[in-house]
Short mmCIF file of C-alpha atoms and ligand atoms in Angstrom, two decimals:
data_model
loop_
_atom_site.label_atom_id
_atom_site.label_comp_id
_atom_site.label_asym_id
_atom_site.label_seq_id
_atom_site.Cartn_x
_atom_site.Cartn_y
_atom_site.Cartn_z
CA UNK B 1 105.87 87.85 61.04
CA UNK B 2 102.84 86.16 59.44
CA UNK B 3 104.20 85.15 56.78
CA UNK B 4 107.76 83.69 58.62
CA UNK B 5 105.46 81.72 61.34
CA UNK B 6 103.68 80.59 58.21
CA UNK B 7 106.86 79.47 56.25
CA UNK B 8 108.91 78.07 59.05
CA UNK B 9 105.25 76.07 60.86
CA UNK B 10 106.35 77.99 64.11
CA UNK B 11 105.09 80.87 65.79
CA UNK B 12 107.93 80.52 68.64
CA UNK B 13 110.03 83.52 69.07
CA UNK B 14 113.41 82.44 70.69
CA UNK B 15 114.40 85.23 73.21
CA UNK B 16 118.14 84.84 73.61
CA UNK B 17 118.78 85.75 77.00
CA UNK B 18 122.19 84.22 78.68
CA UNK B 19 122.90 86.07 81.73
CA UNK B 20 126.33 87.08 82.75
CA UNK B 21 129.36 85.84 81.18
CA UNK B 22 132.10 86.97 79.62
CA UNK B 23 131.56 88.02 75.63
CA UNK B 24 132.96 86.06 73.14
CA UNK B 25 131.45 83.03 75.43
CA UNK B 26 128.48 84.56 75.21
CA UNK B 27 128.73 85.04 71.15
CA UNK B 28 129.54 81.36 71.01
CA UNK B 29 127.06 79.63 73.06
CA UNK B 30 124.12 82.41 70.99
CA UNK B 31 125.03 81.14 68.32
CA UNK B 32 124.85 77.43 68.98
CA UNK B 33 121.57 77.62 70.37
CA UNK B 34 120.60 79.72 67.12
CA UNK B 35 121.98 76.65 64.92
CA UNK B 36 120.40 74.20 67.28
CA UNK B 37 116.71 75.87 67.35
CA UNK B 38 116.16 77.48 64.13
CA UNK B 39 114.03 75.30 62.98
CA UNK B 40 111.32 75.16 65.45
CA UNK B 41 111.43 79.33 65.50
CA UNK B 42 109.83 82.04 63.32
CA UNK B 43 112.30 85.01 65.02
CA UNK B 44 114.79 85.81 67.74
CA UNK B 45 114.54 88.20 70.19
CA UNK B 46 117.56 89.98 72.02
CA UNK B 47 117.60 92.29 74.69
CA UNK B 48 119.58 94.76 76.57
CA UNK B 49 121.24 91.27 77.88
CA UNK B 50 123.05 90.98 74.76
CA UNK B 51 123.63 94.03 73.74
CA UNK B 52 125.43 95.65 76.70
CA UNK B 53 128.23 92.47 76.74
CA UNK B 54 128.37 92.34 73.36
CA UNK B 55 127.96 95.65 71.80
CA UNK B 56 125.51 96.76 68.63
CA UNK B 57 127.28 97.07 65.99
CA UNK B 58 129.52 94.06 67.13
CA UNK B 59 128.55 90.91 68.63
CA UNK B 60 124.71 91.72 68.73
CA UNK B 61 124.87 92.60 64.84
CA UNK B 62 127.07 88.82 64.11
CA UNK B 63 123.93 87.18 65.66
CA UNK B 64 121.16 89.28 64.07
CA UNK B 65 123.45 87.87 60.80
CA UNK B 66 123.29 84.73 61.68
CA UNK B 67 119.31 85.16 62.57
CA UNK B 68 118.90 86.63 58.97
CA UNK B 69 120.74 83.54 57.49
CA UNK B 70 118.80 80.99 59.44
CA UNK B 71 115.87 83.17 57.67
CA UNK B 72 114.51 84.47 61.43
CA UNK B 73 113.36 87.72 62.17
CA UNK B 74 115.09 89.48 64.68
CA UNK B 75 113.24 91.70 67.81
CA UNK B 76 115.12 94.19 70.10
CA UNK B 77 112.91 94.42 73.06
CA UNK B 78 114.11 97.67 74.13
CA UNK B 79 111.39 98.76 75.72
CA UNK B 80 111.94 101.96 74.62
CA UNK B 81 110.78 104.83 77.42
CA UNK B 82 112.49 108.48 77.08
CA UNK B 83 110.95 111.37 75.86
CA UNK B 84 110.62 111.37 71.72
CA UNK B 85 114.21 112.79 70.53
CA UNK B 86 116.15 110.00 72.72
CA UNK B 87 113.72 107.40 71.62
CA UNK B 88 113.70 108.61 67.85
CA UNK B 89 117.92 107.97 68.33
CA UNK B 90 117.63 104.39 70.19
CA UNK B 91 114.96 103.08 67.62
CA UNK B 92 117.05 104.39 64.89
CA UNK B 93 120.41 102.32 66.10
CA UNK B 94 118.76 99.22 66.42
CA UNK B 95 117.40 99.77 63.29
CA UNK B 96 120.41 100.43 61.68
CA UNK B 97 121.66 97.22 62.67
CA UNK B 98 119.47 94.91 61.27
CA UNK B 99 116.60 94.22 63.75
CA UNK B 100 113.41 94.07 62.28
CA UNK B 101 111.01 95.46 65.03
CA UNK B 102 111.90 97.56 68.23
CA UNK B 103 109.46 96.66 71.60
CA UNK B 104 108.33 100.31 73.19
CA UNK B 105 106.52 101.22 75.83
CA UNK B 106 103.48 103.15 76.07
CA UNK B 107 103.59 105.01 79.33
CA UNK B 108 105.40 107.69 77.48
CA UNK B 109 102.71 108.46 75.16
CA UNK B 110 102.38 109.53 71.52
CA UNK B 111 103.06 113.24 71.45
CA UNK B 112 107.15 113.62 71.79
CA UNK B 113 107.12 109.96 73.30
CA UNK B 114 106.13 106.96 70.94
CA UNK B 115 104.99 108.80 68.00
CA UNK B 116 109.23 109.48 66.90
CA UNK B 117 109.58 105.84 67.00
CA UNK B 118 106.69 105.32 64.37
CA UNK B 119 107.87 108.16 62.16
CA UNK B 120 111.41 106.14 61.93
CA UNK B 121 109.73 102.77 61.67
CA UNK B 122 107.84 103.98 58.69
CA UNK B 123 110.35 105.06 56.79
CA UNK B 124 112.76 102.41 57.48
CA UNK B 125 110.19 99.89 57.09
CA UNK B 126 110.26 98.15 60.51
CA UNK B 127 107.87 97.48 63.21
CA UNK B 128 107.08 98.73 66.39
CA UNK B 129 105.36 96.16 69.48
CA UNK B 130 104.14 97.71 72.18
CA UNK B 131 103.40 96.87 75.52
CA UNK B 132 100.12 96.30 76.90
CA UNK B 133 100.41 93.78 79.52
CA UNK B 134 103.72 92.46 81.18
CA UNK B 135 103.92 88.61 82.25
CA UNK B 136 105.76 89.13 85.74
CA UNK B 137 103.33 89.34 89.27
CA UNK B 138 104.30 93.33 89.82
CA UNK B 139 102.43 94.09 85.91
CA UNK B 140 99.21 95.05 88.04
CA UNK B 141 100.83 97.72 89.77
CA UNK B 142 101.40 99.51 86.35
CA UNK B 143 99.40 97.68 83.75
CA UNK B 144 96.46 97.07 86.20
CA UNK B 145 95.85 99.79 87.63
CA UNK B 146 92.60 101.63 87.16
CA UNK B 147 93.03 105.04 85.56
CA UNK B 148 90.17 107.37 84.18
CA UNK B 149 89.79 107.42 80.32
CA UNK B 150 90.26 110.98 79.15
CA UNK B 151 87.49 110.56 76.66
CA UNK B 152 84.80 108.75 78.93
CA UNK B 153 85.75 109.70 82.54
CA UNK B 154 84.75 106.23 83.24
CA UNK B 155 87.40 103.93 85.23
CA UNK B 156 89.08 101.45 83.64
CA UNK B 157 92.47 99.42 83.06
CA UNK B 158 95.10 100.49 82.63
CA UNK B 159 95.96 97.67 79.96
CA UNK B 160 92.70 98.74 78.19
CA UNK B 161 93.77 102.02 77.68
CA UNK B 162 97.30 100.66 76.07
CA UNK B 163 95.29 98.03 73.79
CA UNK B 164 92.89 100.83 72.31
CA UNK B 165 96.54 102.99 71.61
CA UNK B 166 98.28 99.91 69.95
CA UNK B 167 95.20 100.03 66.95
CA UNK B 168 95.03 103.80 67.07
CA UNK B 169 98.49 104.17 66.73
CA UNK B 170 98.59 101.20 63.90
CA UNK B 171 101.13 99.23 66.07
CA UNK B 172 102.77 95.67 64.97
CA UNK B 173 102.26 94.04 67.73
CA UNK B 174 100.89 94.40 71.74
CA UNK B 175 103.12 92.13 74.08
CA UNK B 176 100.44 90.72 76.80
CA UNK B 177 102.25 88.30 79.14
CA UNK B 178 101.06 84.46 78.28
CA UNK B 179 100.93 84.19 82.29
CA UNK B 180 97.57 86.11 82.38
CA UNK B 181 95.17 84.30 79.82
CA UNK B 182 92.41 86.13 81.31
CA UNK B 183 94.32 88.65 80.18
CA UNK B 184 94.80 87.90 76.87
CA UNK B 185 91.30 86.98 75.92
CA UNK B 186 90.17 90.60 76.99
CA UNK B 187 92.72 92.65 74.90
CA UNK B 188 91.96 89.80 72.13
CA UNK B 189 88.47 91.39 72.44
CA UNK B 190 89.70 95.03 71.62
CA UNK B 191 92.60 94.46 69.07
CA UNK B 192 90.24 91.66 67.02
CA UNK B 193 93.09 90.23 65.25
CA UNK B 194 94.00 94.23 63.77
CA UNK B 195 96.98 93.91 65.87
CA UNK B 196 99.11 90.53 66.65
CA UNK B 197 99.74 89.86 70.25
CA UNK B 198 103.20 88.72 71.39
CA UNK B 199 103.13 86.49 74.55
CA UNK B 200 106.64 86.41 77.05
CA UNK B 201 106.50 84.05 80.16
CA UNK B 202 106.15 80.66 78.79
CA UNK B 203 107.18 78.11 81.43
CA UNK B 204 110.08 79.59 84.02
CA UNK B 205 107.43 82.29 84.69
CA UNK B 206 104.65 79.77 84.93
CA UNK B 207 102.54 80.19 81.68
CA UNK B 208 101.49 77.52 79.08
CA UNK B 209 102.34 77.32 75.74
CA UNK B 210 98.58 76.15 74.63
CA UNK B 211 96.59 77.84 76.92
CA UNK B 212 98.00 80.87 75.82
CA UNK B 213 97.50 80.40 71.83
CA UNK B 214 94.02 79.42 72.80
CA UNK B 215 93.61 82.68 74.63
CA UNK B 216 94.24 84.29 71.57
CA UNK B 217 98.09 84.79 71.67
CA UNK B 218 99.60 84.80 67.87
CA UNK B 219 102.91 84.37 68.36
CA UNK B 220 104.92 83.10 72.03
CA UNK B 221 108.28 84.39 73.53
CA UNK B 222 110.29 81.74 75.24
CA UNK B 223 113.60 82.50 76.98
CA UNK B 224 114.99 80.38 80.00
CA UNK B 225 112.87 77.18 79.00
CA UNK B 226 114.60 76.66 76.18
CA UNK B 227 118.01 78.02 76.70
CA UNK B 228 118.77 76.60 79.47
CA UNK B 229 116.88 73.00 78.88
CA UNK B 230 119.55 70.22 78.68
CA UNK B 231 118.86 69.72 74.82
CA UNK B 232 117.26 73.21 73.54
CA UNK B 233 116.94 71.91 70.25
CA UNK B 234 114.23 69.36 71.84
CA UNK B 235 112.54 71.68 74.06
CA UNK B 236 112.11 74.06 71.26
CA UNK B 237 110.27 71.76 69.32
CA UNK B 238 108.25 70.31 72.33
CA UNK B 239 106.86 73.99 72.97
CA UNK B 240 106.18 74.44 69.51
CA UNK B 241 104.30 71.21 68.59
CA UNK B 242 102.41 72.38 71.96
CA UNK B 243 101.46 75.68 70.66
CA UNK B 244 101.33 75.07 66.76
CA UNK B 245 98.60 72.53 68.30
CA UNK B 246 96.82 74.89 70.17
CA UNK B 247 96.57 77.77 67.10
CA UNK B 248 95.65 75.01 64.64
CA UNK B 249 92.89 74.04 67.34
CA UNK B 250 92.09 77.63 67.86
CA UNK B 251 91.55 78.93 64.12
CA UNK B 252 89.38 75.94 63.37
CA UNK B 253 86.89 76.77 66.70
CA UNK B 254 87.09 80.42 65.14
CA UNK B 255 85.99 79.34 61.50
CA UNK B 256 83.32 77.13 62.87
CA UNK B 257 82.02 80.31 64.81
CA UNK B 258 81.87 82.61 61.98
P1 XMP T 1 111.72 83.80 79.89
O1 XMP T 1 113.08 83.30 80.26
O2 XMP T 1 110.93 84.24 81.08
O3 XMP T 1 112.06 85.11 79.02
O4 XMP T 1 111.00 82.88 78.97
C1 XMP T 1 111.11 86.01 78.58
C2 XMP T 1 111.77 87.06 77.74
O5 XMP T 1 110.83 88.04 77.41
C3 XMP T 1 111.13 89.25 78.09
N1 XMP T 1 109.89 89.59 78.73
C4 XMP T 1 109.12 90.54 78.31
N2 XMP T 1 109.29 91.37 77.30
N3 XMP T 1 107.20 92.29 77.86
C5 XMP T 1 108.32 92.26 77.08
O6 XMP T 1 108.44 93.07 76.17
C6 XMP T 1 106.99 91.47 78.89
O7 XMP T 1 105.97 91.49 79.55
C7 XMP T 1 108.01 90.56 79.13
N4 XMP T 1 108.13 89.61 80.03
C8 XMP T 1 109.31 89.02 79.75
C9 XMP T 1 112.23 89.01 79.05
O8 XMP T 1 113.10 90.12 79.15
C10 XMP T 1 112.90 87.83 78.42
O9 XMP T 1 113.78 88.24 77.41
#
């Protein structure tokens, strides 16, 4: 992912998302956007949005095609949650079909929960994200709740506890929701740049492109903003100027600290 935000001068990943409608539409219209906002993007992200319309190995595997010929990585945030054989089988599909990384979550833990998913993403190469920190209001009922670490008794967050899992476990990412800056600066202060953290909720959901990058977010996931914008090709860019700004700013204030 580095190395495509790198190449293409965009850390914007497009999530794809176009609500209810009938199939082939749906194919069409993904695919125009895709032409339309390629170049402002370093990956596409589908979810279960797509793929229950359009089917895997079908319409979801045209656009991951298409994605892979526009030279995008491709995301399925499946938010993967079943016990270890089941999620073994789901990371495995969406493997098989092109996508590059699977999202998971981590309330299911490692033994026979997360730790499948890894063993598959190893050996077919592929990543695994996890989640640490959603970007809608109810995240603090799950995410922020205060639970007692196993190891110090003490009582602490929830999201903590998921950050300090994403390095142990060697994940490819942590999704923490670019609505809760705060947020991100913490878990910034755990991973220390060992794990990449994936921001959702730019704009509809009320966060900001820049303030998020300069929180520490490495790459942004934008939906509805740009999607459904009049001209997506223009909003695209517009959020990506605004956060290409904001890491450029960011990595310099870092350098001058070290
Ligand atoms: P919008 O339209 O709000 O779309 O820009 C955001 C996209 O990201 C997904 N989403 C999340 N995915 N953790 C995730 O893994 C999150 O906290 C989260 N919040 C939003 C959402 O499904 C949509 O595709």
């Amino acid at each position: 992912m580095e190395s495509s935000a790198k190449k293409k001068k965009s850390n914007i990943i497009l999530a794809l998302d176009l609500g209810v409608d009938r199939p082939q539409r749906l194919l069409t219209r993904s695919l125009r956007i895709l032409n339309a906002t390629h170049e402002h993007l370093c990956a596409l992200k589908l979810n279960r949005q797509a793929v229950l319309p359009l089917g895997l190995f079908n319409g979801v595997q045209k656009i991951i095609n298409k994605a892979k010929e526009l030279d995008l990585l491709t995301i399925m945030d499946a938010k993967i949650n079943d016990v270890g054989n089941t999620n073994r089988a789901i990371a495995e599909y969406y493997y098989k079909a092109g996508f590059d990384a699977v999202i998971a979550s981590p309330f299911v833990g490692w033994n026979e929960g997360l730790q499948p998913v890894f063993e598959v993403a190893q050996k077919m190469n592929r990543g695994v994200i996890v989640l640490v920190y959603m970007s809608h209001k109810g995240a603090v009922e799950g995410y922020g709740q205060l639970v007692q670490d196993s190891n110090t008794d003490q009582l602490v967050p929830q999201y903590r506890i998921f950050a300090e899992r994403a390095l142990k476990w060697n994940a490819d990412g942590a999704v923490v929701g670019a609505t809760y800056p705060e947020k991100i600066r913490e878990i910034q202060a755990v991973l220390k740049g060992k794990v990449a953290i994936y921001s959702p909720g730019v704009g509809v959901q009320g966060g900001d492109a820049e303030s998020a990058v300069r929180a520490g977010a490495d790459y942004l996931i934008v939906g509805r903003s740009i999607v459904e914008a009049e001209d997506p090709e223009r909003k695209a860019k517009q959020i990506r100027d605004a956060a290409w700004q904001g890491l450029k700013t960011q990595r310099q204030k870092d350098r001058v600290r070290k």
